[in-house]
GROMACS .gro file of C-alpha atoms in nm:
model
  463
    1MET     CA    1   3.915  -0.154   0.841
    2ALA     CA    2   3.576  -0.280   0.721
    3GLN     CA    3   3.324  -0.404   0.973
    4GLY     CA    4   3.235  -0.766   0.899
    5PHE     CA    5   2.898  -0.932   0.957
    6ASP     CA    6   2.724  -1.260   0.879
    7MET     CA    7   2.420  -1.069   0.754
    8VAL     CA    8   2.370  -0.704   0.662
    9VAL     CA    9   2.016  -0.571   0.615
   10ILE     CA   10   1.965  -0.250   0.418
   11GLY     CA   11   1.650  -0.085   0.552
   12SER     CA   12   1.477  -0.114   0.891
   13GLY     CA   13   1.111  -0.130   0.796
   14PRO     CA   14   0.885  -0.422   0.892
   15GLY     CA   15   1.082  -0.649   0.659
   16GLY     CA   16   1.431  -0.532   0.754
   17TYR     CA   17   1.414  -0.508   1.130
   18VAL     CA   18   1.226  -0.838   1.163
   19CYS     CA   19   1.482  -1.008   0.939
   20ALA     CA   20   1.765  -0.866   1.150
   21ILE     CA   21   1.612  -0.979   1.479
   22ARG     CA   22   1.542  -1.329   1.351
   23GLY     CA   23   1.898  -1.356   1.221
   24ALA     CA   24   2.035  -1.247   1.559
   25GLN     CA   25   1.812  -1.503   1.736
   26LEU     CA   26   1.974  -1.772   1.521
   27GLY     CA   27   2.324  -1.668   1.625
   28LEU     CA   28   2.420  -1.454   1.327
   29LYS     CA   29   2.623  -1.136   1.365
   30VAL     CA   30   2.383  -0.882   1.213
   31ALA     CA   31   2.389  -0.517   1.108
   32VAL     CA   32   2.105  -0.294   0.990
   33ILE     CA   33   2.175   0.010   0.774
   34GLU     CA   34   1.903   0.278   0.782
   35ARG     CA   35   1.916   0.615   0.606
   36GLU     CA   36   1.620   0.783   0.774
   37HIS     CA   37   1.399   0.642   1.055
   38LEU     CA   38   1.404   0.305   1.230
   39GLY     CA   39   1.078   0.131   1.151
   40GLY     CA   40   1.070   0.246   0.789
   41ILE     CA   41   0.768   0.384   0.609
   42CYS     CA   42   0.518   0.150   0.778
   43LEU     CA   43   0.579   0.265   1.134
   44ASN     CA   44   0.661   0.627   1.056
   45TRP     CA   45   0.457   0.721   0.748
   46GLY     CA   46   0.226   0.434   0.662
   47CYS     CA   47   0.038   0.156   0.838
   48ILE     CA   48   0.059   0.284   1.194
   49PRO     CA   49  -0.003   0.661   1.177
   50THR     CA   50  -0.287   0.615   0.927
   51LYS     CA   51  -0.460   0.377   1.169
   52ALA     CA   52  -0.427   0.637   1.444
   53LEU     CA   53  -0.590   0.898   1.218
   54LEU     CA   54  -0.867   0.658   1.119
   55ARG     CA   55  -0.933   0.574   1.484
   56SER     CA   56  -0.989   0.945   1.554
   57ALA     CA   57  -1.231   0.962   1.260
   58GLU     CA   58  -1.412   0.650   1.386
   59VAL     CA   59  -1.459   0.800   1.733
   60PHE     CA   60  -1.578   1.128   1.576
   61HIS     CA   61  -1.830   0.933   1.366
   62LEU     CA   62  -1.956   0.742   1.672
   63MET     CA   63  -1.995   1.066   1.869
   64HIS     CA   64  -2.241   1.181   1.604
   65ARG     CA   65  -2.436   0.859   1.658
   66ALA     CA   66  -2.461   0.903   2.038
   67LYS     CA   67  -2.840   0.940   2.032
   68GLU     CA   68  -2.877   0.592   1.875
   69PHE     CA   69  -2.715   0.444   2.186
   70GLY     CA   70  -2.922   0.642   2.434
   71LEU     CA   71  -2.642   0.889   2.497
   72SER     CA   72  -2.613   1.263   2.460
   73ALA     CA   73  -2.312   1.468   2.360
   74GLY     CA   74  -2.259   1.843   2.357
   75THR     CA   75  -2.081   2.026   2.080
   76ILE     CA   76  -1.898   1.773   1.865
   77GLY     CA   77  -1.588   1.899   1.691
   78PHE     CA   78  -1.225   1.817   1.620
   79ASP     CA   79  -0.883   1.976   1.631
   80LEU     CA   80  -0.697   1.850   1.322
   81GLY     CA   81  -0.362   1.950   1.470
   82ALA     CA   82  -0.428   1.745   1.783
   83VAL     CA   83  -0.550   1.448   1.575
   84VAL     CA   84  -0.225   1.457   1.374
   85GLN     CA   85  -0.016   1.508   1.689
   86ARG     CA   86  -0.163   1.193   1.843
   87SER     CA   87  -0.090   0.997   1.528
   88ARG     CA   88   0.272   1.120   1.521
   89GLY     CA   89   0.309   1.027   1.888
   90VAL     CA   90   0.191   0.673   1.820
   91ALA     CA   91   0.441   0.644   1.532
   92LYS     CA   92   0.725   0.782   1.747
   93GLN     CA   93   0.649   0.539   2.029
   94LEU     CA   94   0.661   0.237   1.799
   95ALA     CA   95   0.972   0.355   1.611
   96GLY     CA   96   1.148   0.389   1.948
   97GLY     CA   97   1.037   0.036   2.027
   98VAL     CA   98   1.214  -0.093   1.714
   99GLY     CA   99   1.539   0.066   1.831
  100HIS     CA  100   1.498  -0.106   2.168
  101LEU     CA  101   1.430  -0.445   2.006
  102LEU     CA  102   1.736  -0.421   1.782
  103LYS     CA  103   1.956  -0.324   2.078
  104LYS     CA  104   1.809  -0.604   2.293
  105ASN     CA  105   1.898  -0.856   2.020
  106LYS     CA  106   2.251  -0.711   1.981
  107VAL     CA  107   2.195  -0.596   1.622
  108THR     CA  108   2.439  -0.326   1.511
  109VAL     CA  109   2.256  -0.021   1.373
  110ILE     CA  110   2.440   0.198   1.123
  111MET     CA  111   2.261   0.521   1.028
  112GLY     CA  112   2.358   0.606   0.672
  113GLU     CA  113   2.305   0.538   0.303
  114ALA     CA  114   2.438   0.211   0.163
  115THR     CA  115   2.576   0.126  -0.181
  116LEU     CA  116   2.686  -0.220  -0.295
  117THR     CA  117   3.040  -0.194  -0.431
  118ALA     CA  118   3.094  -0.567  -0.494
  119PRO     CA  119   2.930  -0.894  -0.389
  120GLY     CA  120   2.926  -0.891  -0.009
  121LYS     CA  121   3.073  -0.540   0.014
  122LEU     CA  122   2.904  -0.212   0.103
  123SER     CA  123   3.003   0.149   0.126
  124VAL     CA  124   2.794   0.348   0.376
  125LYS     CA  125   2.774   0.728   0.382
  126THR     CA  126   2.722   0.840   0.742
  127ASP     CA  127   2.740   1.173   0.925
  128LYS     CA  128   3.098   1.088   1.017
  129GLY     CA  129   3.211   0.997   0.666
  130VAL     CA  130   3.218   0.675   0.465
  131GLU     CA  131   3.228   0.334   0.634
  132GLU     CA  132   3.312   0.006   0.463
  133VAL     CA  133   3.095  -0.289   0.564
  134THR     CA  134   3.107  -0.652   0.455
  135GLY     CA  135   2.840  -0.919   0.484
  136LYS     CA  136   2.841  -1.288   0.400
  137ALA     CA  137   2.477  -1.228   0.310
  138ILE     CA  138   2.309  -0.898   0.225
  139VAL     CA  139   1.934  -0.840   0.238
  140LEU     CA  140   1.774  -0.554   0.046
  141ALA     CA  141   1.477  -0.421   0.245
  142THR     CA  142   1.473  -0.069   0.104
  143GLY     CA  143   1.095  -0.045   0.059
  144ALA     CA  144   0.912   0.183  -0.181
  145ARG     CA  145   0.777   0.536  -0.217
  146ALA     CA  146   0.475   0.706  -0.371
  147ARG     CA  147   0.452   0.702  -0.749
  148ASN     CA  148   0.441   1.043  -0.917
  149LEU     CA  149   0.258   1.052  -1.251
  150PRO     CA  150   0.342   1.331  -1.498
  151GLY     CA  151   0.118   1.630  -1.435
  152LEU     CA  152  -0.010   1.484  -1.106
  153GLU     CA  153   0.309   1.540  -0.905
  154ALA     CA  154   0.264   1.614  -0.535
  155ASP     CA  155   0.378   1.959  -0.422
  156GLY     CA  156   0.277   1.946  -0.055
  157ASP     CA  157   0.048   2.245  -0.097
  158LEU     CA  158  -0.240   2.176  -0.333
  159VAL     CA  159  -0.146   1.820  -0.431
  160TRP     CA  160  -0.048   1.575  -0.158
  161ASN     CA  161   0.106   1.229  -0.140
  162TYR     CA  162   0.056   1.006   0.165
  163LYS     CA  163   0.325   1.187   0.366
  164HIS     CA  164   0.159   1.524   0.313
  165ALA     CA  165  -0.182   1.376   0.396
  166LEU     CA  166  -0.047   1.242   0.726
  167GLN     CA  167   0.060   1.593   0.828
  168PRO     CA  168  -0.197   1.805   0.645
  169PRO     CA  169  -0.132   2.179   0.641
  170ARG     CA  170  -0.510   2.235   0.648
  171MET     CA  171  -0.843   2.056   0.655
  172PRO     CA  172  -0.960   2.012   0.293
  173LYS     CA  173  -1.301   2.153   0.208
  174LYS     CA  174  -1.332   1.997  -0.138
  175LEU     CA  175  -1.103   1.697  -0.183
  176LEU     CA  176  -1.014   1.485  -0.487
  177VAL     CA  177  -0.852   1.148  -0.423
  178ILE     CA  178  -0.688   0.987  -0.726
  179GLY     CA  179  -0.684   0.610  -0.684
  180SER     CA  180  -0.908   0.387  -0.471
  181GLY     CA  181  -0.664   0.124  -0.353
  182ALA     CA  182  -0.599   0.088   0.019
  183ILE     CA  183  -0.404   0.415   0.056
  184GLY     CA  184  -0.645   0.628  -0.144
  185ILE     CA  185  -0.966   0.496   0.006
  186GLU     CA  186  -0.835   0.516   0.363
  187PHE     CA  187  -0.749   0.885   0.325
  188ALA     CA  188  -1.081   0.944   0.145
  189SER     CA  189  -1.261   0.776   0.436
  190PHE     CA  190  -1.070   0.982   0.696
  191PHE     CA  191  -1.123   1.325   0.543
  192ASN     CA  192  -1.481   1.247   0.434
  193THR     CA  193  -1.572   1.147   0.790
  194LEU     CA  194  -1.430   1.476   0.919
  195GLY     CA  195  -1.648   1.668   0.674
  196ALA     CA  196  -1.454   1.714   0.349
  197ASP     CA  197  -1.661   1.707   0.029
  198THR     CA  198  -1.477   1.405  -0.116
  199THR     CA  199  -1.456   1.272  -0.472
  200VAL     CA  200  -1.267   0.952  -0.556
  201VAL     CA  201  -1.151   0.881  -0.912
  202GLU     CA  202  -1.061   0.522  -1.002
  203VAL     CA  203  -0.930   0.414  -1.344
  204MET     CA  204  -1.052   0.053  -1.300
  205ASP     CA  205  -1.416  -0.057  -1.319
  206ARG     CA  206  -1.468  -0.048  -0.943
  207VAL     CA  207  -1.330   0.090  -0.617
  208LEU     CA  208  -1.091  -0.136  -0.426
  209PRO     CA  209  -1.023  -0.316  -0.755
  210VAL     CA  210  -0.818  -0.603  -0.607
  211GLU     CA  211  -1.112  -0.712  -0.391
  212ASP     CA  212  -1.398  -0.945  -0.477
  213ALA     CA  213  -1.648  -0.757  -0.696
  214GLU     CA  214  -1.938  -0.820  -0.459
  215ILE     CA  215  -1.740  -0.683  -0.164
  216SER     CA  216  -1.629  -0.377  -0.363
  217ALA     CA  217  -1.990  -0.305  -0.457
  218LEU     CA  218  -2.107  -0.324  -0.096
  219ALA     CA  219  -1.821  -0.099   0.019
  220LYS     CA  220  -1.902   0.153  -0.254
  221LYS     CA  221  -2.267   0.158  -0.146
  222GLN     CA  222  -2.158   0.257   0.204
  223PHE     CA  223  -1.910   0.519   0.079
  224VAL     CA  224  -2.181   0.683  -0.132
  225LYS     CA  225  -2.424   0.670   0.161
  226GLN     CA  226  -2.162   0.859   0.364
  227GLY     CA  227  -2.152   1.133   0.100
  228MET     CA  228  -1.852   1.032  -0.111
  229LYS     CA  229  -1.868   1.076  -0.487
  230ILE     CA  230  -1.716   0.777  -0.670
  231LEU     CA  231  -1.609   0.799  -1.035
  232GLU     CA  232  -1.511   0.460  -1.179
  233LYS     CA  233  -1.352   0.392  -1.520
  234ALA     CA  234  -1.231   0.752  -1.500
  235THR     CA  235  -0.891   0.916  -1.540
  236VAL     CA  236  -0.748   1.245  -1.417
  237LYS     CA  237  -0.575   1.370  -1.732
  238LYS     CA  238  -0.439   1.698  -1.599
  239LEU     CA  239  -0.430   1.926  -1.295
  240ASP     CA  240  -0.428   2.304  -1.340
  241ARG     CA  241  -0.291   2.470  -1.027
  242ALA     CA  242  -0.378   2.822  -0.919
  243PRO     CA  243  -0.356   2.996  -0.579
  244GLY     CA  244  -0.581   2.797  -0.343
  245LYS     CA  245  -0.739   2.595  -0.625
  246VAL     CA  246  -0.677   2.291  -0.844
  247THR     CA  247  -0.879   2.232  -1.160
  248ALA     CA  248  -0.890   1.862  -1.244
  249HIS     CA  249  -0.956   1.745  -1.600
  250ILE     CA  250  -1.141   1.415  -1.552
  251GLU     CA  251  -1.209   1.184  -1.846
  252LYS     CA  252  -1.500   0.940  -1.822
  253ASP     CA  253  -1.695   0.767  -2.097
  254GLY     CA  254  -1.490   0.947  -2.361
  255LYS     CA  255  -1.577   1.291  -2.229
  256THR     CA  256  -1.351   1.524  -2.034
  257GLU     CA  257  -1.500   1.753  -1.771
  258THR     CA  258  -1.335   1.993  -1.527
  259GLN     CA  259  -1.395   2.017  -1.154
  260ASP     CA  260  -1.236   2.251  -0.898
  261PHE     CA  261  -1.090   2.128  -0.569
  262ASP     CA  262  -0.884   2.292  -0.296
  263THR     CA  263  -0.686   1.972  -0.228
  264VAL     CA  264  -0.584   1.663  -0.426
  265ILE     CA  265  -0.438   1.342  -0.283
  266SER     CA  266  -0.249   1.132  -0.538
  267ALA     CA  267  -0.254   0.762  -0.445
  268VAL     CA  268  -0.164   0.599  -0.775
  269GLY     CA  269   0.069   0.326  -0.655
  270ILE     CA  270   0.430   0.297  -0.546
  271VAL     CA  271   0.777   0.253  -0.695
  272GLY     CA  272   1.056   0.048  -0.543
  273ASN     CA  273   1.362   0.214  -0.390
  274VAL     CA  274   1.625   0.060  -0.618
  275GLU     CA  275   1.830   0.367  -0.709
  276ASN     CA  276   2.189   0.437  -0.598
  277LEU     CA  277   2.234   0.090  -0.448
  278GLY     CA  278   2.476  -0.038  -0.711
  279LEU     CA  279   2.236  -0.313  -0.819
  280GLU     CA  280   2.282  -0.284  -1.195
  281LYS     CA  281   2.658  -0.321  -1.166
  282LEU     CA  282   2.613  -0.651  -0.983
  283GLY     CA  283   2.370  -0.782  -1.245
  284VAL     CA  284   2.055  -0.766  -1.032
  285LYS     CA  285   1.742  -0.788  -1.247
  286ILE     CA  286   1.494  -0.503  -1.198
  287ASP     CA  287   1.143  -0.508  -1.343
  288ARG     CA  288   0.942  -0.183  -1.327
  289THR     CA  289   1.138  -0.054  -1.025
  290HIS     CA  290   1.118  -0.383  -0.832
  291VAL     CA  291   1.393  -0.639  -0.777
  292VAL     CA  292   1.320  -0.975  -0.940
  293THR     CA  293   1.350  -1.267  -0.696
  294ASP     CA  294   1.263  -1.635  -0.672
  295GLU     CA  295   1.024  -1.782  -0.413
  296TYR     CA  296   1.300  -1.766  -0.150
  297CYS     CA  297   1.369  -1.394  -0.217
  298ARG     CA  298   1.703  -1.475  -0.386
  299THR     CA  299   1.809  -1.223  -0.651
  300GLY     CA  300   2.028  -1.456  -0.854
  301VAL     CA  301   2.342  -1.282  -0.724
  302GLU     CA  302   2.520  -1.503  -0.471
  303GLY     CA  303   2.442  -1.399  -0.113
  304LEU     CA  304   2.205  -1.116  -0.212
  305TYR     CA  305   1.835  -1.125  -0.118
  306ALA     CA  306   1.545  -0.880  -0.154
  307ILE     CA  307   1.234  -0.868   0.065
  308GLY     CA  308   0.923  -0.656   0.109
  309ASP     CA  309   0.800  -0.376  -0.116
  310VAL     CA  310   1.125  -0.350  -0.315
  311ALA     CA  311   1.073  -0.712  -0.420
  312GLY     CA  312   0.724  -0.653  -0.558
  313ALA     CA  313   0.359  -0.725  -0.482
  314PRO     CA  314   0.174  -0.768  -0.262
  315TRP     CA  315   0.296  -0.446  -0.100
  316LEU     CA  316   0.210  -0.537   0.257
  317ALA     CA  317   0.407  -0.500   0.580
  318HIS     CA  318   0.319  -0.849   0.704
  319LYS     CA  319   0.438  -1.003   0.379
  320ALA     CA  320   0.770  -0.819   0.422
  321SER     CA  321   0.806  -0.941   0.783
  322HIS     CA  322   0.733  -1.301   0.689
  323GLU     CA  323   0.984  -1.284   0.405
  324GLY     CA  324   1.238  -1.137   0.649
  325VAL     CA  325   1.200  -1.434   0.883
  326MET     CA  326   1.223  -1.681   0.594
  327VAL     CA  327   1.539  -1.522   0.454
  328ALA     CA  328   1.710  -1.502   0.794
  329GLU     CA  329   1.640  -1.871   0.850
  330LEU     CA  330   1.766  -1.958   0.503
  331ILE     CA  331   2.089  -1.764   0.562
  332ALA     CA  332   2.131  -1.939   0.900
  333GLY     CA  333   2.119  -2.278   0.725
  334GLN     CA  334   1.762  -2.374   0.805
  335HIS     CA  335   1.501  -2.496   0.557
  336PRO     CA  336   1.199  -2.262   0.573
  337HIS     CA  337   0.892  -2.294   0.356
  338PRO     CA  338   0.841  -2.025   0.091
  339ILE     CA  339   0.545  -1.791   0.133
  340LYS     CA  340   0.222  -1.879  -0.046
  341PRO     CA  341   0.097  -1.553  -0.201
  342ASN     CA  342  -0.266  -1.670  -0.190
  343SER     CA  343  -0.244  -1.709   0.187
  344ILE     CA  344  -0.137  -1.349   0.253
  345PRO     CA  345  -0.434  -1.149   0.383
  346GLY     CA  346  -0.508  -0.794   0.273
  347CYS     CA  347  -0.679  -0.539   0.498
  348THR     CA  348  -0.818  -0.192   0.428
  349TYR     CA  349  -0.917   0.022   0.726
  350CYS     CA  350  -1.175   0.252   0.567
  351ASN     CA  351  -1.530   0.271   0.699
  352PRO     CA  352  -1.655   0.003   0.641
  353GLN     CA  353  -1.342  -0.211   0.676
  354VAL     CA  354  -1.251  -0.460   0.404
  355ALA     CA  355  -1.042  -0.776   0.441
  356SER     CA  356  -0.966  -1.075   0.221
  357VAL     CA  357  -0.743  -1.376   0.160
  358GLY     CA  358  -0.709  -1.612  -0.135
  359LEU     CA  359  -0.903  -1.620  -0.460
  360THR     CA  360  -1.204  -1.405  -0.539
  361GLU     CA  361  -1.512  -1.578  -0.679
  362GLU     CA  362  -1.422  -1.447  -1.025
  363LYS     CA  363  -1.060  -1.567  -1.008
  364ALA     CA  364  -1.158  -1.907  -0.873
  365LYS     CA  365  -1.391  -1.959  -1.169
  366ALA     CA  366  -1.124  -1.833  -1.411
  367ALA     CA  367  -0.877  -2.083  -1.262
  368GLY     CA  368  -1.117  -2.364  -1.354
  369TYR     CA  369  -1.251  -2.452  -1.011
  370GLU     CA  370  -1.602  -2.577  -0.957
  371ILE     CA  371  -1.696  -2.370  -0.655
  372LYS     CA  372  -1.937  -2.338  -0.366
  373VAL     CA  373  -1.994  -1.985  -0.236
  374GLY     CA  374  -2.117  -1.898   0.112
  375ARG     CA  375  -2.252  -1.560   0.223
  376PHE     CA  376  -2.360  -1.433   0.562
  377PRO     CA  377  -2.476  -1.075   0.623
  378PHE     CA  378  -2.405  -0.873   0.937
  379ILE     CA  379  -2.779  -0.815   0.981
  380GLY     CA  380  -2.812  -1.183   1.082
  381ASN     CA  381  -2.559  -1.154   1.365
  382GLY     CA  382  -2.662  -1.055   1.718
  383LYS     CA  383  -2.331  -0.891   1.812
  384ALA     CA  384  -2.329  -0.679   1.494
  385ILE     CA  385  -2.680  -0.553   1.570
  386ALA     CA  386  -2.587  -0.483   1.933
  387LEU     CA  387  -2.286  -0.283   1.813
  388GLY     CA  388  -2.506  -0.084   1.578
  389GLU     CA  389  -2.315  -0.222   1.279
  390PRO     CA  390  -2.569  -0.422   1.076
  391GLU     CA  391  -2.416  -0.345   0.734
  392GLY     CA  392  -2.165  -0.595   0.599
  393LEU     CA  393  -2.100  -0.939   0.453
  394ILE     CA  394  -1.875  -1.242   0.505
  395LYS     CA  395  -1.820  -1.438   0.184
  396THR     CA  396  -1.639  -1.771   0.144
  397VAL     CA  397  -1.534  -1.958  -0.170
  398PHE     CA  398  -1.472  -2.334  -0.159
  399ASP     CA  399  -1.349  -2.594  -0.405
  400ALA     CA  400  -1.663  -2.804  -0.454
  401LYS     CA  401  -1.459  -3.120  -0.515
  402THR     CA  402  -1.213  -3.108  -0.222
  403GLY     CA  403  -1.366  -2.867   0.029
  404GLU     CA  404  -1.053  -2.648   0.021
  405LEU     CA  405  -1.116  -2.289   0.131
  406LEU     CA  406  -1.006  -2.104  -0.182
  407GLY     CA  407  -1.082  -1.754  -0.057
  408ALA     CA  408  -1.261  -1.543   0.201
  409HIS     CA  409  -1.380  -1.185   0.158
  410MET     CA  410  -1.535  -0.947   0.410
  411VAL     CA  411  -1.676  -0.598   0.440
  412GLY     CA  412  -1.803  -0.445   0.764
  413ALA     CA  413  -1.707  -0.353   1.119
  414GLU     CA  414  -1.382  -0.504   1.250
  415VAL     CA  415  -1.339  -0.749   0.963
  416THR     CA  416  -0.964  -0.675   0.962
  417GLU     CA  417  -0.956  -0.853   1.300
  418LEU     CA  418  -1.162  -1.148   1.174
  419ILE     CA  419  -0.978  -1.244   0.854
  420GLN     CA  420  -0.693  -1.415   1.038
  421GLY     CA  421  -0.921  -1.702   1.132
  422TYR     CA  422  -0.954  -1.798   0.767
  423VAL     CA  423  -0.581  -1.737   0.709
  424VAL     CA  424  -0.499  -1.992   0.980
  425GLY     CA  425  -0.749  -2.228   0.820
  426ARG     CA  426  -0.578  -2.198   0.482
  427THR     CA  427  -0.233  -2.247   0.636
  428LEU     CA  428  -0.351  -2.563   0.814
  429GLU     CA  429  -0.517  -2.676   0.488
  430THR     CA  430  -0.854  -2.722   0.657
  431THR     CA  431  -1.161  -2.814   0.458
  432GLU     CA  432  -1.519  -2.706   0.514
  433ALA     CA  433  -1.563  -3.002   0.751
  434GLU     CA  434  -1.311  -2.876   1.010
  435LEU     CA  435  -1.447  -2.522   0.987
  436MET     CA  436  -1.804  -2.645   1.036
  437GLU     CA  437  -1.699  -2.851   1.337
  438THR     CA  438  -1.519  -2.559   1.502
  439VAL     CA  439  -1.704  -2.402   1.797
  440PHE     CA  440  -1.728  -2.023   1.758
  441PRO     CA  441  -1.803  -1.818   2.073
  442HIS     CA  442  -2.138  -1.643   2.114
  443PRO     CA  443  -2.212  -1.358   2.087
  444THR     CA  444  -1.927  -1.254   1.856
  445LEU     CA  445  -1.882  -1.123   1.506
  446SER     CA  446  -1.675  -1.438   1.440
  447GLU     CA  447  -1.995  -1.645   1.435
  448MET     CA  448  -2.058  -1.498   1.088
  449MET     CA  449  -1.743  -1.675   0.967
  450HIS     CA  450  -1.896  -2.005   1.077
  451GLU     CA  451  -2.232  -1.922   0.921
  452SER     CA  452  -2.071  -1.824   0.590
  453VAL     CA  453  -1.907  -2.168   0.571
  454LEU     CA  454  -2.238  -2.334   0.655
  455SER     CA  455  -2.407  -2.120   0.389
  456ALA     CA  456  -2.175  -2.251   0.117
  457TYR     CA  457  -2.316  -2.597   0.185
  458GLY     CA  458  -2.679  -2.495   0.235
  459ARG     CA  459  -2.665  -2.525   0.612
  460ALA     CA  460  -2.675  -2.164   0.744
  461ILE     CA  461  -2.882  -2.144   1.061
  462HIS     CA  462  -2.944  -1.775   1.122
  463PHE     CA  463  -3.022  -1.641   0.776
   0.00000   0.00000   0.00000
């Protein structure tokens, strides 16, 4: 006999497990179906283990700067295997925590692969055979995977995707990273810091192309200073593979040149996991591997929702989690607010860090706003200088007519921890007046957020 639930969630990543827990909190009988690891890509192969790797690289970098701080260090080196082992341990700890949270909230976990056979009905392949499951509501939280472009396919040996790069079989000597979005630039930053001769190829006109142009330029300046080679408006046309060597054919300015590398990381985007779910048969609309939804994550098929990466951009864990909560509340009969895409922050954990929310200066102008722009550099902040991190910028964009904070953009140390202040401001619909009147603690990096707002209105004190 089929197991029946109020809500069935397919996938246990940061969208799926959060959705399941929120549904259970609201009194729903909930099941999660997971085919691989609880916690999904984010906890096991994405957000969390990459941050552990980058923390190791950050400490390694600081060790080399010991003399600046009046300290001395002996031989400075690293054990790549131990660095990776720590990162895997962090991922394992958190994935185990997800299992505990689901159990604590009485969510039924079914390990297997799900297929929709009819509205509200699922067939699940498990180790013990096939189980039939029904749900009054079904939530697709199946996530996404690395995109493979023809000729640039990852093989785990010479050409890696993010999974291979998280468990590298060797330390690259000469590394090519294709793509300078968050995934590509984070891996470039990690391996470059550890000593790889790193080249980044980006098809767009700048690295970190979704960021404000001024922030991208400042980040690039730091990457180049650290020894990275950056090729913008360039395309990798072909990879010739030979034992221990990859020859990349790189086209730039109409000319194609070849360069040899021992390792290539392909970070050219993601594709949604929409296959073998039975979606087409139910009439679910799919656009370029992502499920089409409305602002409430409804697919148009009664009782079927899609959240997170499978439902399209922005491909961020926190967006997936927030959608999961919203959908669970909707299914439970509540009236949640839809997510505002322009209030979802983005963070990149390279060195220097980059963080942003809302409209860039360019997009604000294109949208027809008359704007005021504030800027405050790290060099004007006491805490930044004390930390030995004087390179960076906090930039704010305001609607000149209403004082609405349209966007905020940052590059520098720990900016991924600062951006949330502006996100809260946008959510509360604060204007420049409330931000100016807010007391920021001294000495902190957060004071730069205050000064950037003041700067937009010609009132900056410390620069």
